[in-house]
Short mmCIF file of C-alpha atoms and ligand atoms in Angstrom, two decimals:
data_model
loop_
_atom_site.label_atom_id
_atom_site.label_comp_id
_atom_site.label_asym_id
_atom_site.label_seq_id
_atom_site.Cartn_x
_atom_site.Cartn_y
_atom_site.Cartn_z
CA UNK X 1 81.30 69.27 89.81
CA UNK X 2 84.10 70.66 87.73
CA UNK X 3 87.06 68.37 86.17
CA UNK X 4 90.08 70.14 86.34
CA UNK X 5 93.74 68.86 85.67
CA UNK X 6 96.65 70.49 87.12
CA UNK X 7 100.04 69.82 85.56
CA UNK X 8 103.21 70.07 87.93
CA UNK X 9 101.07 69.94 90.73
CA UNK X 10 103.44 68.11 92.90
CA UNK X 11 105.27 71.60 94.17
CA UNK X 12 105.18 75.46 93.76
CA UNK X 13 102.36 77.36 91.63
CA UNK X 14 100.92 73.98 90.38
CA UNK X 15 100.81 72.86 94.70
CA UNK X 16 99.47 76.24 95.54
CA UNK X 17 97.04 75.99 92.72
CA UNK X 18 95.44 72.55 94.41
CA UNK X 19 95.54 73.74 97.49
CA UNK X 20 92.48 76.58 96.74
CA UNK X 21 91.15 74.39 94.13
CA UNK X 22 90.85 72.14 96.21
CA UNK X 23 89.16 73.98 99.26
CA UNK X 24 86.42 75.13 96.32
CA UNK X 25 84.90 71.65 95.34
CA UNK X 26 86.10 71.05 92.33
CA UNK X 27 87.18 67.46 91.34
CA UNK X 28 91.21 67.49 91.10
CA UNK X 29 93.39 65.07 88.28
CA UNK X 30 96.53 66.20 89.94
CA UNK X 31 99.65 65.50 87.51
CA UNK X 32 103.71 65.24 87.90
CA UNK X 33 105.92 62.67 88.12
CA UNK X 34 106.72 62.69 91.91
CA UNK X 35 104.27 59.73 92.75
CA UNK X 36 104.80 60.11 96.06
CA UNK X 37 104.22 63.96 96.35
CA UNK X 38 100.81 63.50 94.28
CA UNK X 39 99.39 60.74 96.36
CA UNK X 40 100.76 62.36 99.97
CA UNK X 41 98.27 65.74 98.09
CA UNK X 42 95.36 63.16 97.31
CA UNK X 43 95.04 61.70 100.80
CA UNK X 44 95.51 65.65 102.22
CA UNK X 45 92.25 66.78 99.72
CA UNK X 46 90.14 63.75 100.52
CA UNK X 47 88.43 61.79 97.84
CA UNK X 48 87.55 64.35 95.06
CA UNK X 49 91.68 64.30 93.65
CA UNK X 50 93.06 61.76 92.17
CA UNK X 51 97.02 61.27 91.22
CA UNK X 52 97.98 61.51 87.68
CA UNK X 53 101.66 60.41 87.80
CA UNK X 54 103.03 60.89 84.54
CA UNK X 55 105.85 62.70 82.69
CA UNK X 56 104.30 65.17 80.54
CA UNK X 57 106.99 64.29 77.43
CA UNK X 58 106.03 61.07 77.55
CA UNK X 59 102.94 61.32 75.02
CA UNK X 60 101.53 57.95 75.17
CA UNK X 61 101.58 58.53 79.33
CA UNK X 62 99.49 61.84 78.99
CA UNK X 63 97.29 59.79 76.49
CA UNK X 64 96.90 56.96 79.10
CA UNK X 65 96.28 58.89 82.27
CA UNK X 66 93.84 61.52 80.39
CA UNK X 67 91.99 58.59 79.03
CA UNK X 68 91.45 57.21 82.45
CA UNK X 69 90.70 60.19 84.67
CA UNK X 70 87.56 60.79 81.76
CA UNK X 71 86.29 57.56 81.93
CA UNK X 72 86.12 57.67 85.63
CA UNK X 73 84.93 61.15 86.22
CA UNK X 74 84.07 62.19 82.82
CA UNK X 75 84.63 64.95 80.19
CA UNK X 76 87.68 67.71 81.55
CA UNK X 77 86.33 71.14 82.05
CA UNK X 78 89.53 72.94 82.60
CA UNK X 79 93.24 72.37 81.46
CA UNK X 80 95.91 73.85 83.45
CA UNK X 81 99.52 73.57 82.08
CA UNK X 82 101.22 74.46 84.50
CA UNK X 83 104.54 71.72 84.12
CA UNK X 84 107.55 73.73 83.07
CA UNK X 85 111.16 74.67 84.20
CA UNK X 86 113.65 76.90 82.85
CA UNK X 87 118.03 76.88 83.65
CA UNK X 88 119.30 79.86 83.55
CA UNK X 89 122.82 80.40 81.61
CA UNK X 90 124.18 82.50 79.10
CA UNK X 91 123.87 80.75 75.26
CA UNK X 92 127.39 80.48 75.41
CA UNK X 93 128.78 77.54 76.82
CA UNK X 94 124.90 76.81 77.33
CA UNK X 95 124.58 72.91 78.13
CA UNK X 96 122.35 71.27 74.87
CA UNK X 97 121.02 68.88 77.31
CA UNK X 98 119.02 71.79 78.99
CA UNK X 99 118.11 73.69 75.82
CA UNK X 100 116.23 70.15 74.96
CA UNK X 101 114.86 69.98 78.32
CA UNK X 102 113.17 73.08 77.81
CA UNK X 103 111.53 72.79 74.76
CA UNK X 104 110.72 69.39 75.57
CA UNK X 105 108.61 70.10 78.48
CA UNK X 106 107.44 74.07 78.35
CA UNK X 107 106.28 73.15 74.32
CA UNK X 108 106.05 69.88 73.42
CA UNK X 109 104.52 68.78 76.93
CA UNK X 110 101.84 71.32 76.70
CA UNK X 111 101.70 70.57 72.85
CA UNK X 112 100.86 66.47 74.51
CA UNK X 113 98.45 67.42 76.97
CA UNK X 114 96.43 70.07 74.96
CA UNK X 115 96.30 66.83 71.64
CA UNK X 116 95.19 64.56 74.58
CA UNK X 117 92.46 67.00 76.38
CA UNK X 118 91.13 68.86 73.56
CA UNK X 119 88.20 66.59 72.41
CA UNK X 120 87.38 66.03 75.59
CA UNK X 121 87.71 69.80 76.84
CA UNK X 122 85.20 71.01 73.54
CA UNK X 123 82.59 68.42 74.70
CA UNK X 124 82.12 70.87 77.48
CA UNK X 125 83.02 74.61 75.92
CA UNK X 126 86.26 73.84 78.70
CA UNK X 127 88.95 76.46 79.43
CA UNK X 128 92.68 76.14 79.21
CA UNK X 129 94.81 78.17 81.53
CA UNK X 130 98.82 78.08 80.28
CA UNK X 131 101.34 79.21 82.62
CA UNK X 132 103.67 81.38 80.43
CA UNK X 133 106.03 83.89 81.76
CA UNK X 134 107.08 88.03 82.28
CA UNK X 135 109.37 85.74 79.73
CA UNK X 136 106.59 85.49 77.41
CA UNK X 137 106.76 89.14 76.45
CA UNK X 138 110.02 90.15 77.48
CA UNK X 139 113.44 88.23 76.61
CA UNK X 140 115.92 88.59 80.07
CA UNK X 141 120.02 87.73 79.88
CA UNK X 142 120.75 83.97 80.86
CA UNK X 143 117.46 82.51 79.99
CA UNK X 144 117.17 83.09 76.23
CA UNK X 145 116.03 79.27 76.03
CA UNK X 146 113.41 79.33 78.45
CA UNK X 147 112.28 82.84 77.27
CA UNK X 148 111.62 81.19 73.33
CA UNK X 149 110.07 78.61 75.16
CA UNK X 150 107.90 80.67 76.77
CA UNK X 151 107.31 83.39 73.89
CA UNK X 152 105.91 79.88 71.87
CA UNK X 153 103.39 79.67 74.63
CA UNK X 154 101.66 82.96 73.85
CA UNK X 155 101.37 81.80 69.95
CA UNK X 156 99.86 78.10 71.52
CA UNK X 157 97.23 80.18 73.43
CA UNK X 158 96.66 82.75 70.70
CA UNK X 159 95.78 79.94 67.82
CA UNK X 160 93.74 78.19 69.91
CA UNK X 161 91.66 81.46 70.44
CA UNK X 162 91.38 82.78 67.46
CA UNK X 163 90.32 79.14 66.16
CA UNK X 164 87.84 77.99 69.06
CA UNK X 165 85.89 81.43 69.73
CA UNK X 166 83.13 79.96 71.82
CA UNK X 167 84.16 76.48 71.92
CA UNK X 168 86.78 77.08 74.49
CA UNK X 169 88.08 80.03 76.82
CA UNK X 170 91.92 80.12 76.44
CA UNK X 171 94.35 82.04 79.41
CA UNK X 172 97.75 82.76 79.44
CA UNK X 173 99.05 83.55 83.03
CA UNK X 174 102.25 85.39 83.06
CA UNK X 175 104.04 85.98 86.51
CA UNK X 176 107.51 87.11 87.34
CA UNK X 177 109.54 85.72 89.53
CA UNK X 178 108.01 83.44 92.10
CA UNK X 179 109.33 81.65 95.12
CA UNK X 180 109.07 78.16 94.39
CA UNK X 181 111.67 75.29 93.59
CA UNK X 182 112.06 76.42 89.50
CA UNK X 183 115.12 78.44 90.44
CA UNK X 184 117.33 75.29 92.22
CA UNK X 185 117.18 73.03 88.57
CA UNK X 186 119.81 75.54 87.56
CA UNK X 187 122.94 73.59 87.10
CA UNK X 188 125.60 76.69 86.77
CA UNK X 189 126.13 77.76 90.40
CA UNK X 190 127.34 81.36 89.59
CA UNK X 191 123.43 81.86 87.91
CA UNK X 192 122.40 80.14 91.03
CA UNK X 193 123.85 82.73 93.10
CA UNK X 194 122.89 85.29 90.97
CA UNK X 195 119.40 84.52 91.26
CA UNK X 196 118.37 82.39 94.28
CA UNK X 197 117.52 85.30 96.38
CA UNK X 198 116.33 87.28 94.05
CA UNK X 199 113.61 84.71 93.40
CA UNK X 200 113.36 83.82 96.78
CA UNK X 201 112.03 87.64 97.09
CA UNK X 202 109.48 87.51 94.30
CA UNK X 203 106.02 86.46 94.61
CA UNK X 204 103.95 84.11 96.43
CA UNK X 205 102.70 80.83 94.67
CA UNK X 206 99.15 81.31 96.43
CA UNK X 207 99.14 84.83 94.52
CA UNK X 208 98.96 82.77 91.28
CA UNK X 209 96.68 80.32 92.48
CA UNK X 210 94.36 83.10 93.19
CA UNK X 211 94.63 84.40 89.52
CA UNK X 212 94.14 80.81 87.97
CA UNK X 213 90.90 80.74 90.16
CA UNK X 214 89.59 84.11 89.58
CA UNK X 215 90.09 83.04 85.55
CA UNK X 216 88.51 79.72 85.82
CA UNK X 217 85.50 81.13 87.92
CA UNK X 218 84.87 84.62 85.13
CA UNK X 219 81.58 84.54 83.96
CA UNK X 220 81.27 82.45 80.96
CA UNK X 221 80.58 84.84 78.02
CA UNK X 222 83.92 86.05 79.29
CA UNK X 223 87.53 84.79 79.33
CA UNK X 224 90.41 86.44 81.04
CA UNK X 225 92.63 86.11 78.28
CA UNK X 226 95.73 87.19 79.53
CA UNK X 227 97.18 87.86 83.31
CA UNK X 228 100.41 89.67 83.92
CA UNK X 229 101.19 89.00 87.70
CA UNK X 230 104.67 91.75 88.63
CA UNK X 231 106.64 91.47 91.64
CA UNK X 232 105.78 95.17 92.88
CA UNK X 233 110.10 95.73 92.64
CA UNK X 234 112.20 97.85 90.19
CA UNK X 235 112.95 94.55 88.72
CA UNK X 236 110.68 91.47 87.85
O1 NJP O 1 108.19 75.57 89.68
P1 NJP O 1 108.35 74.21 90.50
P2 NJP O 1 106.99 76.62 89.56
N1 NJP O 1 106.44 66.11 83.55
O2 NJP O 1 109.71 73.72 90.13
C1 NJP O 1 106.57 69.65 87.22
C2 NJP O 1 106.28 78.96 85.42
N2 NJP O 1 106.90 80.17 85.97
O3 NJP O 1 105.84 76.25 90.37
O4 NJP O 1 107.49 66.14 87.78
C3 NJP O 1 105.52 66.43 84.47
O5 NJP O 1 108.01 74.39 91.93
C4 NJP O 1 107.22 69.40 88.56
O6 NJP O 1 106.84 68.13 89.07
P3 NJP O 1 107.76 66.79 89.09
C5 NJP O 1 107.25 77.84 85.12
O7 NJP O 1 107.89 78.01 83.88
C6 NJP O 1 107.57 80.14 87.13
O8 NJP O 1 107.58 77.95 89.76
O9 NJP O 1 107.20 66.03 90.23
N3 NJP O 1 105.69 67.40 85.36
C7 NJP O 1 106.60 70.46 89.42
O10 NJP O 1 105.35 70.03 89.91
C8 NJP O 1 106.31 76.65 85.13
O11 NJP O 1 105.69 76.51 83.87
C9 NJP O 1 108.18 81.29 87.60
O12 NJP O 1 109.17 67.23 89.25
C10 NJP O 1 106.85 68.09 85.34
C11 NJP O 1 106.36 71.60 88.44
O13 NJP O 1 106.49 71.06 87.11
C12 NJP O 1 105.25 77.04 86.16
O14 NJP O 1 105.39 78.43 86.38
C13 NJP O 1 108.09 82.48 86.89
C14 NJP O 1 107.85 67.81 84.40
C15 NJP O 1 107.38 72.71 88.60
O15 NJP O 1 107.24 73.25 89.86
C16 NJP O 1 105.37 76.32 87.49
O16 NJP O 1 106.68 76.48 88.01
C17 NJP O 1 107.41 82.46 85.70
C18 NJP O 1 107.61 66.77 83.49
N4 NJP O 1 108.52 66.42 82.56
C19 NJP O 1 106.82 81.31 85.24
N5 NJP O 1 108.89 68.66 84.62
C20 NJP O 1 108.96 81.33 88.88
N6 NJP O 1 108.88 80.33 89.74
O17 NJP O 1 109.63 82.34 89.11
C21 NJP O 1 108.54 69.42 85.65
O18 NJP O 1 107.35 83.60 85.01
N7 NJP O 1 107.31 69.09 86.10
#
């Protein structure tokens, strides 16, 4: 049975992304810091997912909960960082509370999790699937934060490649706008209204979940490096 840990699995892609895992027998480490959400998930999936409640900034917290889930279940097969939110705003007048947010949990959380998980995940040739952005490739107005943020993803997934050929399959998946919770932590109401619907009209968390899965389950002499998921609109 496959170990796989799911960051921000307590709503949105992350959710959607247990929900199939789940359904395909793979043993679940299920990780946000909504206790409650996580453990109302374990007791839906039954006995092969486990709650990881932990904030992924919090290094000696990723270090703790990683450490347990492989001594209970052993080595972790597949990494998905998938915790991340983004505030949209123009740089100016931009609050520096949300800047740090950003960086603090779309880099240095992944940064934590990947130092925690990556003896373990070469024990086992293990994949990691990173959940960058159409904002990994592409910089949009109001989001130049999130869109650095998400740019530094693609250079996290591309050094781990290029120094772990054959020790570990790396995947960036890169989505446009999905309908999920990310767009409500924006704080500036007129961005809110700008974008809530237009989110709201993007795509379906279950259509990423299906992309994670077809990644993780590629042959494995192969490795779907990168995924770029378009809402089928004039704009993304
Ligand atoms: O958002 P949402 P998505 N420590 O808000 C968790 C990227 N993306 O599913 O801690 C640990 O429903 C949070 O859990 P909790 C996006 O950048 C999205 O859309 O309980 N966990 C929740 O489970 C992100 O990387 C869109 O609050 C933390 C999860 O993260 C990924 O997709 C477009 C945490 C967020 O779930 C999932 O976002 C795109 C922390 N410190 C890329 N902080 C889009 N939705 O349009 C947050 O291109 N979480």
């Amino acid at each position: 049975m496959k170990n796989i840990i799911i960051t921000g699995a307590s709503s949105g892609i992350g959710e959607a992304t247990a929900r199939l895992l789940s359904t395909k027998g793979y043993r679940l480490g299920l990780l946000a810091r909504s206790t409650q959400r996580l453990e109302q998930l374990v007791s839906e999936f039954g006995e092969n997912a486990v709650a990881l409640p932990c904030d992924v900034t919090d290094y000696d917290a990723v270090r703790e909960v990683f450490s347990n889930f492989i001594s209970a279940h052993g080595d972790i097969d597949v990494l998905i960082n998938n915790a991340g939110l983004g505030f949209f705003d123009p740089l100016v007048g931009g609050k520096i509370e949300e800047w740090h947010t950003m960086v603090d949990v779309n880099i240095k959380g992944v940064l934590n999790c990947i130092h925690v998980a990556l003896p373990s995940l070469l024990n086992v040739a293990g994949h990691i699937v990173n959940l960058g952005s159409l904002a990994s490739h592409q910089v949009f107005p109001n989001s130049g934060v999130y869109c650095a943020t998400k740019h530094a993803l693609i250079a996290i997934s591309d050094s781990l490649r290029i120094e772990l050929p054959d020790k570990l399959r790396v995947t960036t998946i890169s989505p446009g706008s999905v309908d999920t919770q990310f767009i409500d932590s924006t704080s500036n109401p007129n961005m809110l209204l700008q974008y809530k619907e237009y989110f709201a009209a993007g795509l379906r968390p279950e259509w990423i979940a299906n992309q994670i899965a077809h990644a993780i389950e590629s042959p494995a002499g192969s490795v779907l490096s990168e995924i770029i998921i378009r809402p089928n609109r004039a704009s993304k």
